[in-house]
Short mmCIF file of C-alpha atoms and ligand atoms in Angstrom, two decimals:
data_model
loop_
_atom_site.label_atom_id
_atom_site.label_comp_id
_atom_site.label_asym_id
_atom_site.label_seq_id
_atom_site.Cartn_x
_atom_site.Cartn_y
_atom_site.Cartn_z
CA MET Q 72 83.57 109.70 97.97
CA LEU Q 73 79.76 108.87 96.68
CA GLU Q 74 80.00 111.05 93.93
CA TYR Q 75 82.96 108.60 92.46
CA LEU Q 76 81.06 105.88 92.78
CA GLU Q 77 78.03 107.44 91.43
CA LYS Q 78 80.08 107.96 88.00
CA ILE Q 79 81.47 104.00 88.40
CA LYS Q 80 77.91 102.62 88.36
CA ASP Q 81 77.11 102.55 84.87
CA VAL Q 82 80.02 100.72 83.80
CA SER Q 83 80.66 96.93 82.89
CA LEU Q 84 83.47 94.95 82.95
CA LEU Q 85 85.16 92.26 81.59
CA THR Q 86 88.08 90.80 83.04
CA ALA Q 87 90.46 87.47 82.46
CA TYR Q 88 92.52 85.36 83.10
CA ASN Q 89 94.11 84.70 86.24
CA ALA Q 90 92.33 84.03 89.59
CA ASN Q 91 93.71 81.59 92.22
CA ILE Q 92 93.33 80.46 95.43
CA ASP Q 93 96.39 81.67 97.98
CA ALA Q 94 96.42 79.36 100.76
CA ILE Q 95 98.34 81.05 103.25
CA LYS Q 96 100.27 79.29 106.43
CA TYR Q 97 101.97 81.11 109.10
CA VAL Q 98 105.16 79.19 109.67
CA ASN Q 99 105.96 78.30 113.19
CA GLU Q 100 109.16 76.79 115.33
CA GLU Q 101 106.95 73.38 115.68
CA PHE Q 102 106.28 72.92 111.68
CA ILE Q 103 109.56 73.77 110.72
CA SER Q 104 110.32 71.02 112.72
CA SER Q 105 108.13 68.66 111.53
CA LEU Q 106 109.58 69.43 107.89
CA ILE Q 107 113.62 69.03 108.98
CA SER Q 108 112.27 65.34 110.65
CA LEU Q 109 111.85 64.14 107.47
CA TYR Q 110 115.54 64.41 105.98
CA PRO Q 111 118.74 63.86 107.82
CA PRO Q 112 119.85 67.55 108.28
CA GLU Q 113 123.21 67.06 106.08
CA LYS Q 114 121.20 66.16 102.97
CA ILE Q 115 118.83 69.61 103.95
CA ARG Q 116 122.22 71.27 103.72
CA GLU Q 117 123.26 69.84 100.60
CA LYS Q 118 120.34 70.79 98.77
CA ILE Q 119 120.26 74.59 100.46
CA GLU Q 120 123.66 74.61 98.54
CA GLU Q 121 122.42 73.12 95.47
CA TYR Q 122 119.61 76.17 95.01
CA PRO Q 123 116.55 73.93 93.68
CA ARG Q 124 114.95 76.47 91.30
CA ALA Q 125 111.48 74.62 90.82
CA ILE Q 126 109.83 71.78 93.51
CA ASN Q 127 110.22 68.41 92.05
CA GLU Q 128 110.51 67.20 95.92
CA PRO Q 129 109.52 67.79 99.18
CA LEU Q 130 113.03 68.24 100.05
CA ASP Q 131 113.61 70.73 97.28
CA PHE Q 132 111.01 72.65 99.20
CA ILE Q 133 112.40 72.55 102.80
CA ALA Q 134 115.46 73.47 101.32
CA ARG Q 135 114.50 76.59 99.97
CA LEU Q 136 112.04 77.80 102.58
CA ILE Q 137 114.68 77.48 105.25
CA LEU Q 138 117.10 79.49 103.45
CA SER Q 139 114.08 82.18 102.64
CA ILE Q 140 113.60 82.30 106.34
CA LYS Q 141 117.53 82.34 107.42
CA LEU Q 142 118.17 85.32 104.72
CA GLY Q 143 114.88 87.03 105.24
CA LYS Q 144 113.95 87.58 101.59
CA PRO Q 145 110.64 86.56 100.16
CA ALA Q 146 111.22 84.27 97.09
CA GLU Q 147 108.82 82.58 94.67
CA VAL Q 148 109.53 78.82 92.97
CA PRO Q 149 107.56 77.04 91.02
CA LEU Q 150 105.73 73.99 92.06
CA LYS Q 151 107.37 71.65 89.36
CA ASN Q 152 105.69 67.53 89.87
CA GLU Q 153 102.15 68.06 90.07
CA GLU Q 154 101.93 64.79 91.98
CA LEU Q 155 103.40 66.81 95.13
CA ASN Q 156 99.72 68.80 95.37
CA ASP Q 157 98.61 66.37 97.93
CA TRP Q 158 101.35 66.42 99.95
CA PHE Q 159 100.70 70.36 100.16
CA ASN Q 160 97.06 69.81 100.79
CA SER Q 161 98.23 67.63 103.92
CA PHE Q 162 99.27 71.15 105.44
CA LYS Q 163 96.84 73.04 107.76
CA TYR Q 164 96.65 76.05 106.12
CA ASP Q 165 95.34 79.21 108.42
CA GLU Q 166 94.39 81.23 105.24
CA GLU Q 167 92.91 81.31 102.42
CA LYS Q 168 92.47 84.56 100.07
CA ILE Q 169 91.47 85.05 96.21
CA GLY Q 170 94.50 85.61 94.47
CA GLY Q 171 95.60 86.65 90.84
CA GLN Q 172 94.84 90.75 89.32
CA ALA Q 173 91.69 89.12 87.56
CA GLY Q 174 90.30 87.74 90.44
CA ILE Q 175 91.36 90.29 93.04
CA VAL Q 176 90.12 93.29 90.74
CA SER Q 177 86.74 91.01 89.83
CA ASN Q 178 85.73 91.41 93.39
CA LEU Q 179 86.88 94.53 94.00
CA MET Q 180 84.37 96.35 90.98
CA ALA Q 181 81.45 94.40 91.78
CA ALA Q 182 81.87 95.20 95.46
CA LEU Q 183 82.16 99.00 94.52
CA GLY Q 184 78.84 98.48 92.19
CA LEU Q 185 80.01 98.51 88.58
CA LYS Q 186 76.88 97.57 86.26
CA ARG Q 187 78.35 94.20 85.81
CA VAL Q 188 81.66 92.47 86.44
CA ILE Q 189 82.00 89.16 83.95
CA PHE Q 190 85.08 87.33 85.10
CA TYR Q 191 86.64 84.67 83.32
CA THR Q 192 89.50 82.38 83.95
CA PRO Q 193 89.76 79.09 81.94
CA LEU Q 194 89.88 76.75 85.37
CA ILE Q 195 87.10 77.40 87.60
CA SER Q 196 86.93 75.09 90.65
CA GLU Q 197 84.00 75.19 93.69
CA ARG Q 198 86.83 75.76 96.26
CA LEU Q 199 88.46 78.76 93.97
CA SER Q 200 84.15 79.98 93.25
CA ARG Q 201 83.83 79.81 96.82
CA MET Q 202 86.28 82.91 97.00
CA PHE Q 203 84.20 85.38 95.43
CA ILE Q 204 81.52 88.08 96.54
CA ASP Q 205 77.97 86.79 96.50
CA SER Q 206 76.77 89.62 94.18
CA ASN Q 207 74.24 89.47 91.13
CA ASN Q 208 76.75 91.82 88.92
CA LEU Q 209 79.70 89.19 89.17
CA VAL Q 210 79.16 86.53 86.78
CA TYR Q 211 80.93 83.84 84.85
CA PRO Q 212 80.19 82.75 81.18
CA ILE Q 213 79.49 79.64 80.36
CA GLY Q 214 79.04 78.48 76.48
CA ASN Q 215 78.05 75.56 74.66
CA ASP Q 216 74.99 75.28 72.39
CA GLU Q 217 74.33 78.81 73.60
CA LEU Q 218 75.82 81.53 76.13
CA LYS Q 219 74.73 81.88 79.70
CA LEU Q 220 75.96 83.95 82.59
CA ILE Q 221 75.80 83.03 85.40
CA LYS Q 222 76.61 84.28 89.57
CA VAL Q 223 80.87 83.15 89.69
CA LYS Q 224 79.78 82.37 93.38
CA GLU Q 225 77.60 79.26 91.43
CA VAL Q 226 80.06 78.13 89.23
CA LYS Q 227 80.97 74.46 89.90
CA LYS Q 228 83.19 73.56 85.98
CA ASP Q 229 86.12 72.13 87.30
CA LYS Q 230 88.06 69.86 89.42
CA LEU Q 231 91.45 71.47 89.32
CA THR Q 232 92.58 74.61 90.90
CA LYS Q 233 95.13 76.39 90.82
CA ILE Q 234 96.79 77.70 94.56
CA ASN Q 235 99.65 79.35 95.90
CA ARG Q 236 101.35 78.28 98.74
CA ILE Q 237 102.13 81.42 100.60
CA PHE Q 238 104.44 80.21 103.82
CA GLU Q 239 104.96 83.11 106.13
CA PHE Q 240 106.89 84.12 108.67
CA LYS Q 241 107.88 86.32 111.80
CA GLU Q 242 111.51 88.27 112.21
CA GLY Q 243 113.15 86.53 114.91
CA LEU Q 244 111.41 82.71 114.22
CA ALA Q 245 114.37 80.10 115.78
CA PHE Q 246 114.76 76.39 115.28
CA LYS Q 247 117.63 73.60 114.90
CA LEU Q 248 119.03 72.59 111.44
CA GLY Q 249 120.77 69.79 113.26
CA GLU Q 250 123.49 71.59 115.24
CA GLU Q 251 122.80 74.97 113.38
CA LYS Q 252 120.39 77.55 114.97
CA ILE Q 253 118.39 79.25 112.42
CA LYS Q 254 116.53 82.46 112.82
CA ALA Q 255 114.82 84.72 110.18
CA LYS Q 256 116.11 87.84 109.97
CA ALA Q 257 112.74 89.61 108.75
CA SER Q 258 109.96 88.97 108.77
CA THR Q 259 108.09 87.72 105.10
CA ARG Q 260 106.88 84.94 102.90
CA PHE Q 261 108.20 82.11 100.69
CA ILE Q 262 105.48 81.18 98.28
CA VAL Q 263 105.17 77.75 96.53
CA ALA Q 264 103.58 79.04 92.99
CA SER Q 265 101.49 76.60 91.16
CA ARG Q 266 101.33 76.57 87.35
CA PRO Q 267 98.76 73.31 86.64
CA GLU Q 268 99.30 72.02 83.16
CA ALA Q 269 96.12 72.47 82.34
CA LEU Q 270 95.77 76.26 82.35
CA ARG Q 271 95.78 77.55 79.34
CA MET Q 272 95.98 81.43 80.01
CA CYS Q 273 93.25 82.13 77.21
CA PHE Q 274 89.37 81.73 76.23
CA ASP Q 275 88.74 78.24 75.57
CA ASN Q 276 86.73 77.22 72.52
CA SER Q 277 83.65 77.01 74.38
CA VAL Q 278 83.07 80.85 75.07
CA ARG Q 279 85.74 82.23 72.58
CA LYS Q 280 82.96 81.60 69.67
CA PHE Q 281 80.80 83.73 72.01
CA LEU Q 282 83.10 86.38 72.61
CA LYS Q 283 82.24 89.01 70.05
CA GLU Q 284 78.46 88.49 72.17
CA LEU Q 285 80.67 89.28 75.52
CA ALA Q 286 81.90 92.42 73.73
CA LYS Q 287 78.77 93.81 72.67
CA MET Q 288 77.97 93.15 77.01
CA VAL Q 289 80.88 95.42 78.11
CA ASP Q 290 82.40 98.40 77.93
CA CYS Q 291 86.28 97.67 79.14
CA SER Q 292 88.31 94.74 79.79
CA PHE Q 293 91.15 94.42 82.33
CA LEU Q 294 93.65 91.84 80.79
CA SER Q 295 95.84 89.86 83.19
CA GLY Q 296 97.94 86.88 83.62
CA PHE Q 297 99.99 87.00 80.65
CA GLN Q 298 102.94 86.18 83.65
CA GLY Q 299 101.47 82.76 83.89
CA ILE Q 300 101.52 81.57 80.42
CA LYS Q 301 104.60 78.39 80.51
CA GLU Q 302 106.61 78.71 77.20
CA GLU Q 303 106.49 75.12 75.91
CA TYR Q 304 103.18 72.57 77.03
CA SER Q 305 103.39 68.94 77.23
CA ASP Q 306 100.87 68.67 74.38
CA GLY Q 307 103.29 70.69 71.93
CA THR Q 308 102.16 73.69 71.63
CA THR Q 309 103.93 76.99 73.02
CA TYR Q 310 103.46 80.26 74.30
CA ILE Q 311 103.32 81.69 70.83
CA ASP Q 312 100.36 79.98 70.06
CA TYR Q 313 98.32 81.68 73.38
CA PHE Q 314 100.10 84.91 72.55
CA GLU Q 315 98.44 85.11 68.97
CA ARG Q 316 95.32 83.25 70.15
CA ASP Q 317 95.09 86.36 73.40
CA ARG Q 318 95.81 89.07 70.52
CA GLU Q 319 93.21 88.40 68.09
CA ASP Q 320 90.39 87.99 71.02
CA ILE Q 321 91.87 91.68 72.07
CA LYS Q 322 91.26 92.41 68.27
CA THR Q 323 87.93 91.40 68.46
CA LEU Q 324 87.34 93.36 71.87
CA LYS Q 325 88.03 96.33 70.31
CA LYS Q 326 86.36 96.11 67.40
CA GLU Q 327 83.15 95.81 69.12
CA GLY Q 328 84.47 98.94 70.78
CA VAL Q 329 85.89 97.35 74.35
CA LEU Q 330 88.06 99.45 75.85
CA THR Q 331 91.29 97.22 76.31
CA HIS Q 332 93.64 97.56 79.47
CA LEU Q 333 96.82 94.94 80.08
CA GLU Q 334 98.05 95.33 83.72
CA PHE Q 335 102.04 94.55 83.10
CA ALA Q 336 102.74 92.75 86.39
CA SER Q 337 106.16 91.68 87.04
CA ILE Q 338 107.48 88.85 84.59
CA PRO Q 339 110.50 87.42 85.22
CA ASN Q 340 111.29 85.44 82.55
CA LEU Q 341 112.62 87.08 79.38
CA LYS Q 342 111.14 85.31 76.51
CA ILE Q 343 107.41 85.76 77.80
CA ARG Q 344 107.88 89.86 78.56
CA GLU Q 345 109.09 90.08 75.15
CA ALA Q 346 105.71 88.36 74.11
CA VAL Q 347 103.53 90.57 76.40
CA ILE Q 348 104.85 93.73 74.83
CA ASN Q 349 105.20 92.55 71.65
CA TYR Q 350 101.50 90.84 71.32
CA ILE Q 351 99.58 92.59 73.79
CA LEU Q 352 101.15 95.56 74.65
CA ARG Q 353 100.93 96.40 70.80
CA GLU Q 354 96.76 95.66 70.76
CA VAL Q 355 95.59 97.17 73.69
CA ASP Q 356 94.23 100.43 74.31
CA SER Q 357 95.63 101.19 78.09
CA VAL Q 358 97.99 99.82 80.44
CA GLY Q 359 99.03 99.69 83.79
CA MET Q 360 102.34 99.27 85.00
CA ASP Q 361 104.92 100.09 88.20
CA GLU Q 362 107.85 102.24 88.18
CA THR Q 363 110.19 98.69 87.81
CA GLU Q 364 107.63 97.63 84.82
CA LEU Q 365 107.75 100.75 83.00
CA ALA Q 366 111.57 100.41 82.97
CA ASN Q 367 111.91 97.08 82.07
CA VAL Q 368 109.33 97.94 78.72
CA LEU Q 369 111.93 101.03 78.30
CA HIS Q 370 115.14 98.46 78.62
CA SER Q 371 113.01 95.88 75.50
CA ILE Q 372 112.71 98.66 73.28
CA GLY Q 373 116.01 99.96 73.39
CA TYR Q 374 116.38 102.89 76.17
CA GLU Q 375 119.16 101.30 78.42
CA LYS Q 376 120.08 104.60 79.51
CA LEU Q 377 116.38 105.98 80.92
CA SER Q 378 115.55 102.45 82.21
CA ASP Q 379 118.46 102.58 84.32
CA ILE Q 380 118.12 106.07 85.47
CA ILE Q 381 114.08 105.32 86.18
CA LEU Q 382 115.41 102.13 88.56
CA LYS Q 383 118.28 104.30 90.10
CA GLU Q 384 116.97 107.73 90.53
CA SER Q 385 113.29 107.13 91.07
CA LYS Q 386 112.35 110.69 89.59
CA ILE Q 387 108.78 111.61 88.44
CA GLU Q 388 110.39 113.82 85.95
CA ASP Q 389 111.77 110.80 84.15
CA VAL Q 390 109.41 108.27 84.45
CA ILE Q 391 107.15 110.93 82.61
CA GLU Q 392 109.59 111.07 79.52
CA GLY Q 393 109.52 107.08 79.73
CA CYS Q 394 105.62 107.25 79.65
CA LYS Q 395 106.06 109.64 76.59
CA ILE Q 396 107.97 107.24 74.81
CA ILE Q 397 105.73 104.74 75.22
CA LEU Q 398 103.21 106.68 74.04
CA ASP Q 399 105.15 107.17 70.99
CA GLU Q 400 106.57 103.28 70.66
CA PHE Q 401 103.02 101.75 70.58
CA LYS Q 402 100.89 103.83 68.48
CA ASN Q 403 97.47 101.66 69.60
CA LEU Q 404 97.60 103.03 73.32
CA GLU Q 405 95.89 106.14 74.29
CA VAL Q 406 96.57 105.57 77.85
CA VAL Q 407 99.85 104.78 80.13
CA GLN Q 408 99.26 105.00 83.70
CA VAL Q 409 102.26 104.19 86.23
CA HIS Q 410 101.69 104.04 90.17
CA THR Q 411 104.58 103.98 92.74
CA LEU Q 412 104.47 104.01 96.64
CA TYR Q 413 104.34 108.02 96.25
CA TYR Q 414 102.08 108.69 93.40
CA ILE Q 415 99.89 107.86 90.48
CA LEU Q 416 100.36 108.77 86.79
CA MET Q 417 98.46 109.05 84.30
CA LEU Q 418 99.13 110.19 80.19
CA THR Q 419 96.38 110.20 77.44
CA LYS Q 420 96.21 111.29 74.20
CA GLU Q 421 92.53 111.81 74.33
CA GLU Q 422 90.16 115.18 74.70
CA VAL Q 423 89.20 114.68 78.53
CA SER Q 424 89.23 117.10 80.95
CA LEU Q 425 92.34 116.91 83.16
CA GLU Q 426 90.02 118.08 86.33
CA GLU Q 427 88.30 114.74 85.23
CA LEU Q 428 91.46 112.56 85.02
CA LYS Q 429 92.25 114.33 88.76
CA ASN Q 430 89.32 112.55 89.99
CA CYS Q 431 90.11 109.69 88.25
CA LEU Q 432 93.58 109.40 90.44
CA ASP Q 433 92.58 110.40 93.52
CA PHE Q 434 89.50 107.73 93.41
CA SER Q 435 91.85 105.43 92.43
CA THR Q 436 94.43 106.53 96.07
CA ILE Q 437 91.64 106.43 97.84
CA LEU Q 438 90.76 102.74 97.18
CA ALA Q 439 94.63 101.99 97.41
CA ALA Q 440 94.34 103.87 101.06
CA THR Q 441 91.18 102.04 101.94
CA LYS Q 442 93.02 97.98 100.80
CA ALA Q 443 95.73 99.14 102.68
CA LYS Q 444 94.38 99.89 106.19
CA LEU Q 445 91.70 97.48 105.78
CA GLY Q 446 93.30 94.14 103.73
CA ASP Q 447 90.09 94.46 101.87
CA ILE Q 448 87.42 96.44 100.76
CA LYS Q 449 84.02 94.66 101.15
CA LYS Q 450 81.76 97.29 100.83
CA LYS Q 451 81.53 100.59 99.35
CA GLU Q 452 81.01 102.36 102.62
CA ASP Q 453 84.61 101.15 103.46
CA LEU Q 454 86.30 103.81 100.94
CA LYS Q 455 85.27 106.17 104.02
CA VAL Q 456 88.55 104.67 105.48
CA GLY Q 457 90.42 105.55 102.52
CA LEU Q 458 89.53 109.06 102.04
CA ASN Q 459 90.21 109.88 105.67
CA VAL Q 460 93.81 109.48 105.23
CA PRO Q 461 95.46 112.50 103.73
CA TYR Q 462 98.16 112.69 100.69
CA ASN Q 463 101.41 111.76 101.66
CA GLU Q 464 104.38 114.55 102.99
CA TYR Q 465 105.50 115.36 99.59
CA LYS Q 466 102.61 115.40 97.67
CA GLU Q 467 103.66 118.91 96.55
CA LEU Q 468 105.85 117.37 93.97
CA PHE Q 469 103.56 114.97 92.81
CA LEU Q 470 100.57 117.33 92.32
CA LYS Q 471 100.24 117.82 87.99
CA ALA Q 472 97.59 118.14 85.77
CA TYR Q 473 99.19 119.91 82.10
CA GLU Q 474 98.68 119.71 78.62
CA GLU Q 475 101.97 119.57 76.75
CA ASP Q 476 101.82 118.16 72.78
CA ASN Q 477 98.48 117.40 73.07
CA LEU Q 478 99.16 114.68 75.64
CA LYS Q 479 97.22 115.27 79.19
CA ILE Q 480 99.43 114.64 82.16
CA VAL Q 481 98.23 114.06 84.97
CA SER Q 482 99.59 113.11 88.60
CA VAL Q 483 98.16 112.75 92.24
CA PRO Q 484 100.09 111.93 95.16
CA SER Q 485 99.13 108.76 97.41
CA ARG Q 486 97.12 108.53 100.32
CA TYR Q 487 100.17 106.96 102.17
CA VAL Q 488 98.98 104.44 104.82
CA LYS Q 489 102.21 103.79 108.01
CA ASN Q 490 101.46 99.96 108.71
CA PRO Q 491 99.61 98.43 105.81
CA LYS Q 492 97.61 95.74 106.85
CA SER Q 493 98.57 93.67 103.79
CA THR Q 494 100.34 94.72 100.24
CA VAL Q 495 99.14 91.75 98.12
CA GLY Q 496 96.55 93.37 95.31
CA LEU Q 497 97.33 96.85 95.98
CA GLY Q 498 98.70 97.32 92.32
CA ASP Q 499 96.08 95.36 90.91
CA THR Q 500 93.83 97.90 92.88
CA VAL Q 501 94.78 101.00 92.18
CA SER Q 502 95.10 100.56 88.52
CA SER Q 503 91.90 99.03 87.81
CA GLY Q 504 90.25 102.03 89.80
CA ALA Q 505 92.37 104.33 87.16
CA PHE Q 506 91.16 102.21 84.49
CA VAL Q 507 87.12 101.84 85.54
CA TYR Q 508 87.10 105.41 86.06
CA TYR Q 509 88.61 107.08 83.24
CA THR Q 510 86.05 104.43 80.81
CA SER Q 511 83.14 106.79 82.43
CA ILE Q 512 85.01 109.75 81.41
CA LYS Q 513 84.42 107.97 78.14
CA LYS Q 514 81.81 107.05 78.27
CA ARG Q 515 79.76 110.18 79.52
CA LYS Q 516 81.57 111.59 76.79
CA SER Q 517 80.14 109.61 74.14
CA LEU Q 518 76.63 109.95 75.25
P1 LIG I 258 102.48 98.15 95.20
O1 LIG I 258 101.69 96.48 95.10
O2 LIG I 258 103.56 97.96 95.94
O3 LIG I 258 103.88 98.16 93.91
O4 LIG I 258 101.80 99.14 95.33
C1 LIG I 258 100.91 99.58 94.29
C2 LIG I 258 100.28 100.68 94.36
O5 LIG I 258 99.67 100.49 95.77
C3 LIG I 258 101.27 101.66 94.78
O6 LIG I 258 101.90 102.43 93.37
C4 LIG I 258 100.56 103.02 95.77
O7 LIG I 258 99.43 103.68 95.23
C5 LIG I 258 99.84 101.74 96.81
N1 LIG I 258 100.56 101.46 97.87
C6 LIG I 258 101.19 100.85 98.21
N2 LIG I 258 101.74 100.58 99.72
C7 LIG I 258 100.69 101.73 100.17
C8 LIG I 258 100.45 101.93 101.31
N3 LIG I 258 101.13 101.74 102.41
N4 LIG I 258 99.51 102.65 101.90
C9 LIG I 258 98.89 103.46 100.79
N5 LIG I 258 98.83 103.01 99.61
C10 LIG I 258 100.12 101.93 98.94
#
């Protein structure tokens, strides 16, 4: 395990663009009853029937929360009316955590002792910066007349913060809506997602003019958060403006030799998903996805049949086939990585040893198991926990390392934790671990 950390310690990483606060509230009977008392029960019932897809007033929130509890189904609904922020802030939250892939990965990689992590998100308030670990290798770029890197923990730039409010409830939670008795079918969560108008997923001009300089300071870049781009903004700009701009910036990073990675993420909005595929996936060197995201990309580029088969049957052979298609279709890619509950898989065109790739994926399974067990990885020693979790019971099926048509294909079984403390951010952890380790292999090769 220590050898693995030894390998990544010389890597410098740039992460962008998304980080937010996850404010978590555990919903009990008292809280839900106090919400219900704000409106006559029949009004709430009418609203549930209406099924609001965005939150414009408290009633929308209350209706969708009750529905989520009643069905025992997780849901995420965007907050449309930003004036409601004060109302949501008036609740007492039980916990605040870092959210957003770039935020989660920055804390993780800084804790694992990377040489340097430069984290960027356009909006960063004091409240958000407090969510980051206090470490000299975790910095934020400020650009005005010159470029400065300051500890993320010390940044106090903006007033506004993106906060996702997460309302978690346990199976069996019971309350009354008028005369109707409601009971939670399962333990899950309801998320009020904030999409602040002022948050634009790109480098702002003050930092962008130093992008070349920033690029020279890092070996690789982990890019995520494109799912947060809106179709239109009040100033008349559209998603196309931001995708074009981000694509230009990825070109700049690549020109300076930075290995660029897209963390795909689940993107329900089809226009935005297509744009991520056409602007970002067509430009980066590496991509990380889960099985569903792979199926979605295959579907978008005309492989509907294979996409359906992957979704229905979850066979590793079909996933490998899908990855080969992606590598063939997107000639810019040198690495495709897919993670599922049972294995992590990597295909690459590069001349790197199969043994090193196996270590790379093994490292990422140790990270995932550690995070699943502990909820968070705070220091290097924590990884002992993950190392002691054995490969899952199907390990023979998922331990592969071979070469075919100039492609290296390697998979390693997951170290499956039965009752994970938390599953938030596990995908980002697996992907970033594999990507950073892969960067270290290439870096050693070029020395
Ligand atoms: P998910 O975010 O649920 O798609 O999971 C992302 C990755 O985390 C999976 O591909 C697995 O490699 C890993 N993972 C998920 N759940 C567990 C678990 N209970 N124990 C160990 N690894 C897990």
